[in-house]
Coordinates of C-alpha atoms and ligand atoms in Angstrom, one line a residue:
M264 CA -34.0 -91.3 -10.3
Y265 CA -33.6 -88.0 -8.7
F266 CA -35.4 -85.9 -10.5
G267 CA -39.2 -85.9 -9.9
S268 CA -37.8 -88.2 -5.8
V269 CA -39.9 -86.6 -2.8
R270 CA -35.6 -85.8 -2.1
F271 CA -35.4 -83.9 -5.3
F272 CA -38.7 -82.1 -4.1
K273 CA -37.3 -81.2 -0.2
H274 CA -34.0 -79.7 -1.7
L275 CA -35.9 -77.9 -4.5
I276 CA -38.2 -76.3 -1.6
L277 CA -34.8 -75.6 0.5
V278 CA -33.4 -73.4 -2.4
G279 CA -36.4 -71.8 -2.8
L280 CA -36.1 -70.9 1.1
G281 CA -32.4 -70.3 0.6
L282 CA -33.7 -67.7 -2.2
M283 CA -36.5 -65.8 -0.2
V284 CA -33.7 -65.0 2.0
M285 CA -31.0 -64.2 0.2
V286 CA -32.3 -62.5 -2.5
P287 CA -33.9 -59.6 -0.9
I288 CA -30.8 -59.5 2.1
T289 CA -28.4 -59.0 -1.2
L290 CA -30.9 -55.8 -3.1
C291 CA -30.3 -54.3 0.5
V292 CA -27.1 -54.7 0.8
V293 CA -26.4 -53.7 -2.7
F294 CA -28.8 -50.3 -2.7
G295 CA -27.5 -49.8 1.0
A296 CA -24.0 -49.3 -0.1
E297 CA -25.0 -47.3 -3.9
N298 CA -27.4 -45.0 -1.0
Y299 CA -24.9 -44.4 1.5
A300 CA -22.6 -43.0 -1.8
L301 CA -24.6 -41.1 -3.0
R302 CA -25.5 -40.0 0.7
A303 CA -21.5 -39.3 1.3
Q304 CA -21.7 -37.5 -2.5
A305 CA -23.9 -35.3 -1.2
A306 CA -23.1 -34.1 2.4
E307 CA -19.2 -33.1 -0.2
V308 CA -21.2 -30.8 -2.2
E309 CA -23.0 -29.1 0.4
R310 CA -19.7 -28.6 2.1
K311 CA -18.2 -27.1 -1.2
S312 CA -21.4 -25.6 -1.5
P313 CA -22.3 -21.9 0.0
P314 CA -24.7 -22.2 2.7
V315 CA -27.8 -22.0 1.8
V316 CA -30.4 -19.9 4.2
S317 CA -34.2 -21.7 3.6
Q318 CA -36.8 -20.0 4.2
P319 CA -39.7 -20.4 5.5
A320 CA -42.5 -21.8 3.5
H321 CA -45.5 -20.3 3.1
T322 CA -44.5 -16.6 4.5
P323 CA -44.9 -13.7 1.3
E324 CA -43.7 -11.3 4.2
A325 CA -40.7 -13.6 3.9
A326 CA -39.7 -12.7 -0.3
P327 CA -36.1 -10.6 -0.6
A328 CA -36.4 -6.9 -0.8
P329 CA -36.1 -5.9 -4.4
S330 CA -32.8 -4.8 -3.7
E331 CA -31.4 -8.8 -3.0
Q332 CA -33.6 -9.4 -6.0
P333 CA -30.5 -10.4 -9.0
K334 CA -31.3 -7.5 -11.6
E335 CA -31.2 -7.6 -14.4
A336 CA -29.5 -6.5 -17.0
P337 CA -30.1 -3.8 -19.4
A338 CA -30.7 -4.1 -22.7
L339 CA -27.4 -3.4 -25.2
G340 CA -27.9 0.4 -26.5
M341 CA -30.5 1.3 -23.1
E342 CA -29.7 4.0 -21.1
P343 CA -28.1 3.2 -17.7
E344 CA -30.1 4.7 -14.7
A345 CA -28.5 7.9 -13.2
P346 CA -28.8 7.7 -9.2
A347 CA -30.7 9.3 -7.8
Y348 CA -27.6 12.3 -6.0
Q349 CA -27.4 13.7 -9.7
S350 CA -30.4 16.1 -9.5
L351 CA -29.9 16.6 -5.3
Y352 CA -28.9 20.5 -5.0
P353 CA -29.3 21.1 -8.6
E354 CA -27.5 24.7 -8.1
L355 CA -23.8 22.9 -6.8
Y356 CA -21.6 23.3 -10.1
A357 CA -18.9 25.0 -10.4
P358 CA -18.6 27.6 -13.2
E359 CA -17.7 26.5 -16.9
A360 CA -14.1 27.4 -16.9
A361 CA -10.6 24.9 -18.9
R362 CA -9.9 22.5 -16.3
G363 CA -6.4 21.0 -15.8
M364 CA -4.2 22.8 -18.2
V365 CA -2.2 25.0 -16.5
D366 CA 1.4 22.9 -16.0
E367 CA 3.9 25.7 -15.2
E368 CA 7.1 24.3 -14.2
K369 CA 8.6 25.3 -10.8
T370 CA 5.1 26.7 -9.1
V371 CA 4.5 26.5 -5.6
Y372 CA 0.7 26.7 -4.6
L373 CA 1.2 27.5 -1.2
T374 CA -2.5 26.1 0.4
F375 CA -4.1 27.1 3.7
D376 CA -6.7 24.8 5.1
D377 CA -9.0 24.6 8.5
G378 CA -9.1 28.6 8.1
P379 CA -11.2 31.2 7.8
S380 CA -9.9 32.8 11.6
V381 CA -8.0 34.8 13.3
Q382 CA -4.5 33.8 12.2
T383 CA -5.9 34.7 8.8
P384 CA -5.2 38.2 8.7
K385 CA -2.1 37.6 9.8
I386 CA -1.4 35.4 7.0
L387 CA -2.9 37.4 4.0
E388 CA -0.2 40.4 5.7
I389 CA 2.8 38.4 5.1
L390 CA 1.4 37.3 1.3
E391 CA 1.0 40.4 0.7
R392 CA 4.0 41.8 1.5
Y393 CA 6.0 38.9 -0.4
D394 CA 3.6 40.0 -3.4
V395 CA 2.7 36.1 -3.3
K396 CA -1.2 34.8 -4.9
A397 CA -2.0 31.6 -2.4
T398 CA -5.6 29.4 -1.7
F399 CA -7.6 29.1 1.7
F400 CA -9.7 25.9 1.8
V401 CA -11.9 27.4 3.8
V402 CA -14.7 25.3 6.4
G403 CA -18.9 27.0 8.3
R404 CA -17.8 29.7 10.1
E405 CA -20.7 32.1 9.5
D406 CA -20.4 34.5 12.0
E407 CA -20.0 38.1 10.6
Q408 CA -16.0 38.2 12.1
S409 CA -15.4 34.7 9.2
K410 CA -17.3 36.9 6.5
E411 CA -16.0 39.5 6.6
W412 CA -12.7 37.2 7.1
M413 CA -12.9 35.2 3.8
R414 CA -14.0 38.5 1.9
D415 CA -10.8 39.8 2.6
I416 CA -9.5 36.5 0.5
V417 CA -10.8 37.0 -1.7
A418 CA -10.1 41.2 -2.0
A419 CA -6.5 40.1 -1.8
G420 CA -7.0 37.7 -4.7
H421 CA -6.7 34.4 -3.1
T422 CA -8.4 32.2 -4.2
L423 CA -11.6 31.1 -1.8
G424 CA -12.2 27.0 -2.5
M425 CA -14.2 24.5 -0.3
H426 CA -12.3 22.9 2.3
S427 CA -16.2 21.1 4.1
Y428 CA -19.1 23.3 6.0
S429 CA -18.1 20.6 9.4
H430 CA -15.1 19.2 8.6
D431 CA -16.8 15.9 10.5
Y432 CA -15.2 12.9 9.2
E433 CA -17.3 10.8 10.4
K434 CA -20.4 12.7 8.4
I435 CA -19.6 13.4 5.6
Y436 CA -17.8 10.4 4.2
T437 CA -20.6 7.6 5.0
S438 CA -22.8 8.8 1.8
T439 CA -22.6 10.8 -1.5
E440 CA -25.6 12.3 -0.4
A441 CA -23.7 13.2 3.4
F442 CA -21.0 14.3 1.6
L443 CA -23.3 16.9 -0.5
E444 CA -25.2 18.2 2.1
D445 CA -22.4 19.5 3.8
Y446 CA -20.9 20.0 -0.2
D447 CA -24.2 22.7 -0.7
R448 CA -23.9 24.1 2.3
I449 CA -20.1 25.4 1.9
F450 CA -20.5 25.9 -1.2
T451 CA -23.9 28.2 -1.0
L452 CA -22.3 30.0 2.4
I453 CA -18.9 30.9 0.0
K454 CA -20.7 32.2 -2.9
D455 CA -24.2 34.8 -0.6
T456 CA -20.4 35.9 1.6
T457 CA -18.4 36.7 -1.5
G458 CA -19.9 36.2 -4.5
V459 CA -17.6 34.6 -5.6
V460 CA -18.7 31.0 -6.9
P461 CA -16.2 28.7 -5.4
S462 CA -15.4 25.5 -8.3
I463 CA -12.6 24.1 -6.5
C464 CA -12.5 21.9 -3.4
R465 CA -10.0 20.0 -1.0
F466 CA -10.8 17.2 1.0
P467 CA -10.6 16.6 4.5
G468 CA -8.6 14.5 5.6
G469 CA -7.0 14.3 1.7
S470 CA -9.7 12.9 -0.7
I471 CA -8.0 9.1 0.4
N472 CA -8.8 8.9 3.8
G473 CA -9.1 6.1 6.5
Y474 CA -12.8 8.1 6.8
D475 CA -13.8 7.6 3.1
G476 CA -12.7 4.5 1.7
P477 CA -15.9 2.8 0.6
T478 CA -17.8 6.1 -0.9
Y479 CA -14.5 8.0 -2.0
R480 CA -14.7 6.9 -5.9
E481 CA -18.4 8.1 -6.1
I482 CA -17.9 11.4 -4.3
I483 CA -15.2 12.0 -6.5
A484 CA -17.4 11.0 -9.6
E485 CA -19.7 13.5 -8.5
L486 CA -18.1 15.9 -8.0
V487 CA -16.3 16.0 -11.2
R488 CA -19.4 15.2 -13.5
R489 CA -20.1 18.9 -10.8
G490 CA -17.4 20.2 -12.3
F491 CA -15.9 21.1 -9.5
V492 CA -12.3 20.2 -8.9
Y493 CA -10.0 18.6 -6.5
F494 CA -6.6 19.0 -4.6
D495 CA -4.2 17.3 -2.4
W496 CA -0.9 18.2 -1.7
N497 CA 2.7 16.8 -2.4
V498 CA 4.5 19.0 0.4
A499 CA 3.1 18.7 3.6
T500 CA 4.5 20.7 6.8
G501 CA 3.3 18.8 9.5
D502 CA 1.2 21.6 10.9
A503 CA -1.4 19.9 11.9
A504 CA 0.5 17.4 14.1
E505 CA -1.6 16.7 16.8
T506 CA 1.3 16.2 19.5
G507 CA 0.8 20.6 19.7
L508 CA 2.7 23.0 18.3
V509 CA 5.6 22.3 15.7
K510 CA 8.3 24.5 15.9
P511 CA 8.8 27.2 13.2
A512 CA 11.7 25.8 11.7
K513 CA 10.9 22.7 11.8
L514 CA 7.6 23.6 9.3
E515 CA 10.2 25.9 7.6
E516 CA 12.4 22.3 6.8
N517 CA 9.4 20.3 6.4
A518 CA 7.7 23.3 4.2
L519 CA 10.9 22.6 1.6
S520 CA 12.5 18.8 1.9
R521 CA 11.5 18.6 -1.4
V522 CA 12.5 22.3 -3.1
S523 CA 14.8 20.6 -5.2
S524 CA 13.5 17.8 -7.4
L525 CA 9.4 19.0 -7.1
R526 CA 8.8 20.4 -10.5
R527 CA 5.6 21.5 -9.2
A528 CA 4.9 22.5 -4.9
V529 CA 1.1 22.2 -3.9
V530 CA 2.0 23.2 0.1
L531 CA -0.2 21.8 2.7
M532 CA -0.6 24.0 5.8
H533 CA -3.2 25.1 7.9
D534 CA -4.7 28.8 9.4
S535 CA -6.2 27.8 13.1
A536 CA -6.1 29.5 15.7
A537 CA -3.6 26.9 16.8
K538 CA -1.4 26.9 15.0
S539 CA 0.5 30.2 15.8
T540 CA 3.5 28.7 14.5
T541 CA 2.9 28.4 11.0
V542 CA 2.4 32.0 10.5
E543 CA 6.0 32.5 12.1
A544 CA 7.6 29.8 9.7
L545 CA 5.6 31.2 6.9
P546 CA 8.4 34.3 5.8
A547 CA 11.6 31.5 6.3
I548 CA 8.8 29.4 4.1
I549 CA 8.4 31.6 1.2
E550 CA 12.0 33.1 1.2
G551 CA 12.5 29.5 0.6
Y552 CA 10.9 28.8 -2.6
Q553 CA 11.9 31.9 -4.1
D554 CA 15.4 31.3 -3.6
A555 CA 14.9 28.1 -5.7
G556 CA 13.2 30.0 -8.1
F557 CA 10.1 29.2 -8.1
T558 CA 6.9 31.2 -8.4
F559 CA 3.9 31.6 -6.5
A560 CA -0.2 31.6 -8.0
P561 CA -3.7 30.7 -6.4
L562 CA -5.2 27.5 -7.6
T563 CA -7.9 27.5 -10.2
A564 CA -9.7 25.0 -12.0
E565 CA -7.3 26.1 -14.8
V566 CA -4.4 24.2 -13.1
A567 CA -3.2 20.4 -13.4
P568 CA -4.9 18.8 -10.4
V569 CA -2.4 17.3 -8.1
I570 CA -3.8 14.1 -7.2
Y571 CA -2.9 10.8 -4.4
M572 CA -2.2 7.3 -6.5
Y573 CA -5.2 5.9 -5.7
P574 CA -4.8 1.9 -4.7
D575 CA -5.1 -0.7 -6.1
Ligands
ZN806 ZN1 -9.0 20.4 7.9

């Protein structure tokens, strides 16, 4: 009889010992593998998610700054808060006027940036000789002679617009506040010197340039909110070339290069002590537009702006 025999109990003890050894080993293998799989999965998730910077525990100072905390979406129907810069420089507003309604065919707007300068009286003399009105986007020169030239520009019936006070790209385009600080100075200088409240402007380097990529949208929105109209150009004479003076014949060629295709021309030139060939080329440029049947006019807030295409 096997059951109950000594051999049976020996075998029972052996099986019992075997189970005591095998069960923990099996459990270790099974759960170990599962654990490994879970860890592998976790590692995969971590690779896909951005790294998390761990905050040291128990340091309340390490809490994120208020600006970094997620903003709550404003409730429906609530007014969004106005940016603080809107309340800066409360005088810095353009006079009321109809905006951008004048869009005359075959009109040319001659514009002179960076003045006033020793060239201003020469330019004024040529414009008067041809009975042409133009636009001067001036910078912040406070000496008496420069102020006199500003008044001469206005007295002759040309438009005095703001270019900037400092013409310092690296300063004015850093923020909307920096731009407004500069523009408030040139606005006040023009107003106090000539009695004219400026309403149009031209950005140094144009409205989109190598310096204002991150800021131009906000700066433009704020200028427009304050009633100002800004003008770029669609004809460049090339007189600002840094390689030295450009020959008058070349300036004339550039100025008239699009005369047969443009319905309106805004011509970029410079009123600057160094740019003597601009003055030399001016009569031929005026005659070229006259021959093509163009009418000359100064830019005003009423003129439909000529503005660069915005990049995507
Ligand atoms: Zn300029």
